[in-house]
Amino acid sequence: MGFEFTVSTTDRLDIVDVTDRVADAVPAGATDGALTVFVEHTTAGVVINESEQRLLDDVRTFLDGLVPDEGWEHDRIDDNADSHLRALLLGPSTTVPVVDGRLALGRWQSVLVVDCDGPRERTVRVGYTNTSTER
Ligand code: ZN
């Protein structure tokens, strides 16, 4: 997991398309494999979906509405239990197949970092696993 980059978010619930930066993690000369994209945080997640602005607004509205802002035990510590719970639903990692050295994403798929407790700097790690075999 040698490749990492940071993402700056601007809102409490913010979504950043990192597809191009993830693509940069494919090693030169790579053929077939997989990238694991991982966020090093307990209040952010990474998902694959469509990077369309109205949909991203809907995702924010959806996540906001799923989890009440208040009434959680963890709020006595640092007042962000709702952010942890939203991130828990998203998960901290995703996998992207690599075919012929390129991300094998579907036509409408993008890799999205979802910050549930921004604005912050977030660290994203990307690891490549080679799965090609001699033919
Ligand atoms: Zn916390």
PDB file of C-alpha atoms and ligand atoms in Angstrom:
ATOM      1  CA  MET A   1       0.000   0.000   0.000  1.00  0.00           C
ATOM      2  CA  GLY A   2       2.661   2.462  -1.052  1.00  0.00           C
ATOM      3  CA  PHE A   3       0.543   4.994  -2.884  1.00  0.00           C
ATOM      4  CA  GLU A   4      -1.421   7.630  -1.001  1.00  0.00           C
ATOM      5  CA  PHE A   5      -2.908  11.049  -1.560  1.00  0.00           C
ATOM      6  CA  THR A   6      -4.927  13.567   0.429  1.00  0.00           C
ATOM      7  CA  VAL A   7      -8.372  14.987  -0.221  1.00  0.00           C
ATOM      8  CA  SER A   8      -9.554  18.352   1.093  1.00  0.00           C
ATOM      9  CA  THR A   9     -13.260  18.566   1.849  1.00  0.00           C
ATOM     10  CA  THR A  10     -15.271  21.753   2.273  1.00  0.00           C
ATOM     11  CA  ASP A  11     -18.563  20.733   3.939  1.00  0.00           C
ATOM     12  CA  ARG A  12     -19.506  18.553   6.900  1.00  0.00           C
ATOM     13  CA  LEU A  13     -20.958  15.982   4.493  1.00  0.00           C
ATOM     14  CA  ASP A  14     -18.878  16.221   1.338  1.00  0.00           C
ATOM     15  CA  ILE A  15     -18.263  13.901  -1.597  1.00  0.00           C
ATOM     16  CA  VAL A  16     -15.110  14.072  -3.727  1.00  0.00           C
ATOM     17  CA  ASP A  17     -14.580  12.207  -7.014  1.00  0.00           C
ATOM     18  CA  VAL A  18     -11.098  10.639  -6.753  1.00  0.00           C
ATOM     19  CA  THR A  19     -11.262   8.415  -9.848  1.00  0.00           C
ATOM     20  CA  ASP A  20      -8.392  10.154 -11.670  1.00  0.00           C
ATOM     21  CA  ARG A  21      -6.172  10.070  -8.601  1.00  0.00           C
ATOM     22  CA  VAL A  22      -6.920   6.384  -8.047  1.00  0.00           C
ATOM     23  CA  ALA A  23      -6.041   5.712 -11.706  1.00  0.00           C
ATOM     24  CA  ASP A  24      -2.626   7.259 -11.027  1.00  0.00           C
ATOM     25  CA  ALA A  25      -1.951   4.382  -8.604  1.00  0.00           C
ATOM     26  CA  VAL A  26      -1.862   1.779 -11.367  1.00  0.00           C
ATOM     27  CA  PRO A  27       1.862   0.940 -11.673  1.00  0.00           C
ATOM     28  CA  ALA A  28       3.616   1.439 -15.007  1.00  0.00           C
ATOM     29  CA  GLY A  29       3.558  -1.798 -16.944  1.00  0.00           C
ATOM     30  CA  ALA A  30       0.621  -3.219 -14.973  1.00  0.00           C
ATOM     31  CA  THR A  31      -1.699  -5.534 -16.863  1.00  0.00           C
ATOM     32  CA  ASP A  32      -4.453  -7.289 -14.900  1.00  0.00           C
ATOM     33  CA  GLY A  33      -5.025  -6.797 -11.204  1.00  0.00           C
ATOM     34  CA  ALA A  34      -7.026  -4.917  -8.617  1.00  0.00           C
ATOM     35  CA  LEU A  35      -6.715  -1.705  -6.696  1.00  0.00           C
ATOM     36  CA  THR A  36      -7.803  -1.503  -3.096  1.00  0.00           C
ATOM     37  CA  VAL A  37      -8.808   2.041  -2.189  1.00  0.00           C
ATOM     38  CA  PHE A  38      -8.844   2.679   1.552  1.00  0.00           C
ATOM     39  CA  VAL A  39      -9.589   5.755   3.669  1.00  0.00           C
ATOM     40  CA  GLU A  40      -7.670   5.898   6.966  1.00  0.00           C
ATOM     41  CA  HIS A  41     -10.575   7.348   8.920  1.00  0.00           C
ATOM     42  CA  THR A  42     -13.534   6.414  11.102  1.00  0.00           C
ATOM     43  CA  THR A  43     -15.774   9.237   9.894  1.00  0.00           C
ATOM     44  CA  ALA A  44     -15.254   8.909   6.127  1.00  0.00           C
ATOM     45  CA  GLY A  45     -15.933   6.199   3.574  1.00  0.00           C
ATOM     46  CA  VAL A  46     -15.223   5.298  -0.030  1.00  0.00           C
ATOM     47  CA  VAL A  47     -17.801   4.038  -2.513  1.00  0.00           C
ATOM     48  CA  ILE A  48     -18.281   3.560  -6.240  1.00  0.00           C
ATOM     49  CA  ASN A  49     -21.218   5.305  -7.833  1.00  0.00           C
ATOM     50  CA  GLU A  50     -22.203   7.917 -10.380  1.00  0.00           C
ATOM     51  CA  SER A  51     -20.485  11.286 -10.006  1.00  0.00           C
ATOM     52  CA  GLU A  52     -23.448  13.406 -11.070  1.00  0.00           C
ATOM     53  CA  GLN A  53     -23.977  16.583  -9.087  1.00  0.00           C
ATOM     54  CA  ARG A  54     -27.708  16.169  -8.386  1.00  0.00           C
ATOM     55  CA  LEU A  55     -27.171  12.550  -7.356  1.00  0.00           C
ATOM     56  CA  LEU A  56     -24.325  13.613  -5.033  1.00  0.00           C
ATOM     57  CA  ASP A  57     -26.710  16.157  -3.472  1.00  0.00           C
ATOM     58  CA  ASP A  58     -29.232  13.329  -3.052  1.00  0.00           C
ATOM     59  CA  VAL A  59     -26.614  11.100  -1.400  1.00  0.00           C
ATOM     60  CA  ARG A  60     -25.857  13.864   1.106  1.00  0.00           C
ATOM     61  CA  THR A  61     -29.566  14.351   1.815  1.00  0.00           C
ATOM     62  CA  PHE A  62     -30.018  10.576   2.124  1.00  0.00           C
ATOM     63  CA  LEU A  63     -27.123  10.062   4.556  1.00  0.00           C
ATOM     64  CA  ASP A  64     -28.133  13.108   6.578  1.00  0.00           C
ATOM     65  CA  GLY A  65     -31.704  11.819   6.915  1.00  0.00           C
ATOM     66  CA  LEU A  66     -30.703   8.225   7.747  1.00  0.00           C
ATOM     67  CA  VAL A  67     -28.921   9.119  10.972  1.00  0.00           C
ATOM     68  CA  PRO A  68     -30.291  11.542  13.569  1.00  0.00           C
ATOM     69  CA  ASP A  69     -27.714  14.206  14.509  1.00  0.00           C
ATOM     70  CA  GLU A  70     -28.208  13.901  18.247  1.00  0.00           C
ATOM     71  CA  GLY A  71     -28.931  11.486  21.064  1.00  0.00           C
ATOM     72  CA  TRP A  72     -25.826   9.268  20.788  1.00  0.00           C
ATOM     73  CA  GLU A  73     -23.515   8.150  23.625  1.00  0.00           C
ATOM     74  CA  HIS A  74     -20.314   8.959  21.666  1.00  0.00           C
ATOM     75  CA  ASP A  75     -21.375  12.627  21.458  1.00  0.00           C
ATOM     76  CA  ARG A  76     -20.165  12.984  25.070  1.00  0.00           C
ATOM     77  CA  ILE A  77     -16.623  12.338  23.758  1.00  0.00           C
ATOM     78  CA  ASP A  78     -16.370  14.468  20.628  1.00  0.00           C
ATOM     79  CA  ASP A  79     -19.905  15.175  19.418  1.00  0.00           C
ATOM     80  CA  ASN A  80     -19.635  13.355  16.098  1.00  0.00           C
ATOM     81  CA  ALA A  81     -21.389  10.002  16.579  1.00  0.00           C
ATOM     82  CA  ASP A  82     -23.627  10.747  13.588  1.00  0.00           C
ATOM     83  CA  SER A  83     -20.507  11.031  11.389  1.00  0.00           C
ATOM     84  CA  HIS A  84     -19.137   7.685  12.602  1.00  0.00           C
ATOM     85  CA  LEU A  85     -22.498   5.987  11.992  1.00  0.00           C
ATOM     86  CA  ARG A  86     -22.806   7.368   8.455  1.00  0.00           C
ATOM     87  CA  ALA A  87     -19.233   6.273   7.661  1.00  0.00           C
ATOM     88  CA  LEU A  88     -19.944   2.815   9.093  1.00  0.00           C
ATOM     89  CA  LEU A  89     -22.684   2.344   6.491  1.00  0.00           C
ATOM     90  CA  LEU A  90     -20.305   3.259   3.655  1.00  0.00           C
ATOM     91  CA  GLY A  91     -17.256   1.261   4.704  1.00  0.00           C
ATOM     92  CA  PRO A  92     -13.593   2.327   4.609  1.00  0.00           C
ATOM     93  CA  SER A  93     -12.561   0.616   1.356  1.00  0.00           C
ATOM     94  CA  THR A  94     -13.521  -0.520  -2.097  1.00  0.00           C
ATOM     95  CA  THR A  95     -11.899  -2.547  -4.868  1.00  0.00           C
ATOM     96  CA  VAL A  96     -11.485  -1.541  -8.499  1.00  0.00           C
ATOM     97  CA  PRO A  97     -10.488  -4.118 -11.121  1.00  0.00           C
ATOM     98  CA  VAL A  98      -7.613  -3.270 -13.435  1.00  0.00           C
ATOM     99  CA  VAL A  99      -7.657  -4.715 -16.955  1.00  0.00           C
ATOM    100  CA  ASP A 100      -4.869  -4.055 -19.455  1.00  0.00           C
ATOM    101  CA  GLY A 101      -3.425  -1.433 -17.124  1.00  0.00           C
ATOM    102  CA  ARG A 102      -6.601   0.630 -16.825  1.00  0.00           C
ATOM    103  CA  LEU A 103      -9.382   0.922 -14.259  1.00  0.00           C
ATOM    104  CA  ALA A 104     -12.176  -1.394 -15.367  1.00  0.00           C
ATOM    105  CA  LEU A 105     -15.024   0.795 -14.144  1.00  0.00           C
ATOM    106  CA  GLY A 106     -18.448   0.792 -15.731  1.00  0.00           C
ATOM    107  CA  ARG A 107     -19.545   3.685 -17.935  1.00  0.00           C
ATOM    108  CA  TRP A 108     -21.174   5.591 -15.042  1.00  0.00           C
ATOM    109  CA  GLN A 109     -18.947   4.466 -12.191  1.00  0.00           C
ATOM    110  CA  SER A 110     -16.617   6.773 -10.300  1.00  0.00           C
ATOM    111  CA  VAL A 111     -14.666   6.318  -7.081  1.00  0.00           C
ATOM    112  CA  LEU A 112     -16.057   8.681  -4.455  1.00  0.00           C
ATOM    113  CA  VAL A 113     -14.667   9.628  -1.052  1.00  0.00           C
ATOM    114  CA  VAL A 114     -17.505  10.544   1.283  1.00  0.00           C
ATOM    115  CA  ASP A 115     -16.459  12.719   4.206  1.00  0.00           C
ATOM    116  CA  CYS A 116     -19.060  12.521   6.970  1.00  0.00           C
ATOM    117  CA  ASP A 117     -17.253  14.901   9.356  1.00  0.00           C
ATOM    118  CA  GLY A 118     -15.664  17.608   7.229  1.00  0.00           C
ATOM    119  CA  PRO A 119     -14.271  19.939   6.359  1.00  0.00           C
ATOM    120  CA  ARG A 120     -10.948  18.128   6.754  1.00  0.00           C
ATOM    121  CA  GLU A 121      -7.905  16.731   5.023  1.00  0.00           C
ATOM    122  CA  ARG A 122      -8.431  13.025   4.356  1.00  0.00           C
ATOM    123  CA  THR A 123      -5.809  10.436   3.506  1.00  0.00           C
ATOM    124  CA  VAL A 124      -6.569   7.845   0.839  1.00  0.00           C
ATOM    125  CA  ARG A 125      -4.323   4.811   0.374  1.00  0.00           C
ATOM    126  CA  VAL A 126      -4.326   2.793  -2.821  1.00  0.00           C
ATOM    127  CA  GLY A 127      -2.699  -0.630  -3.144  1.00  0.00           C
ATOM    128  CA  TYR A 128      -2.249  -2.617  -6.352  1.00  0.00           C
ATOM    129  CA  THR A 129      -2.420  -6.390  -6.483  1.00  0.00           C
ATOM    130  CA  ASN A 130      -1.203  -8.071  -9.684  1.00  0.00           C
ATOM    131  CA  THR A 131      -3.473 -10.956 -10.719  1.00  0.00           C
ATOM    132  CA  SER A 132      -2.162 -11.509 -14.235  1.00  0.00           C
ATOM    133  CA  THR A 133      -0.752 -14.930 -15.041  1.00  0.00           C
ATOM    134  CA  GLU A 134       1.693 -16.101 -17.660  1.00  0.00           C
ATOM    135  CA  ARG A 135      -0.098 -17.068 -20.849  1.00  0.00           C
TER     136      ARG A 135
HETATM  137 ZN    ZN B   1     -15.726  10.557  17.329  1.00  0.00          ZN
END
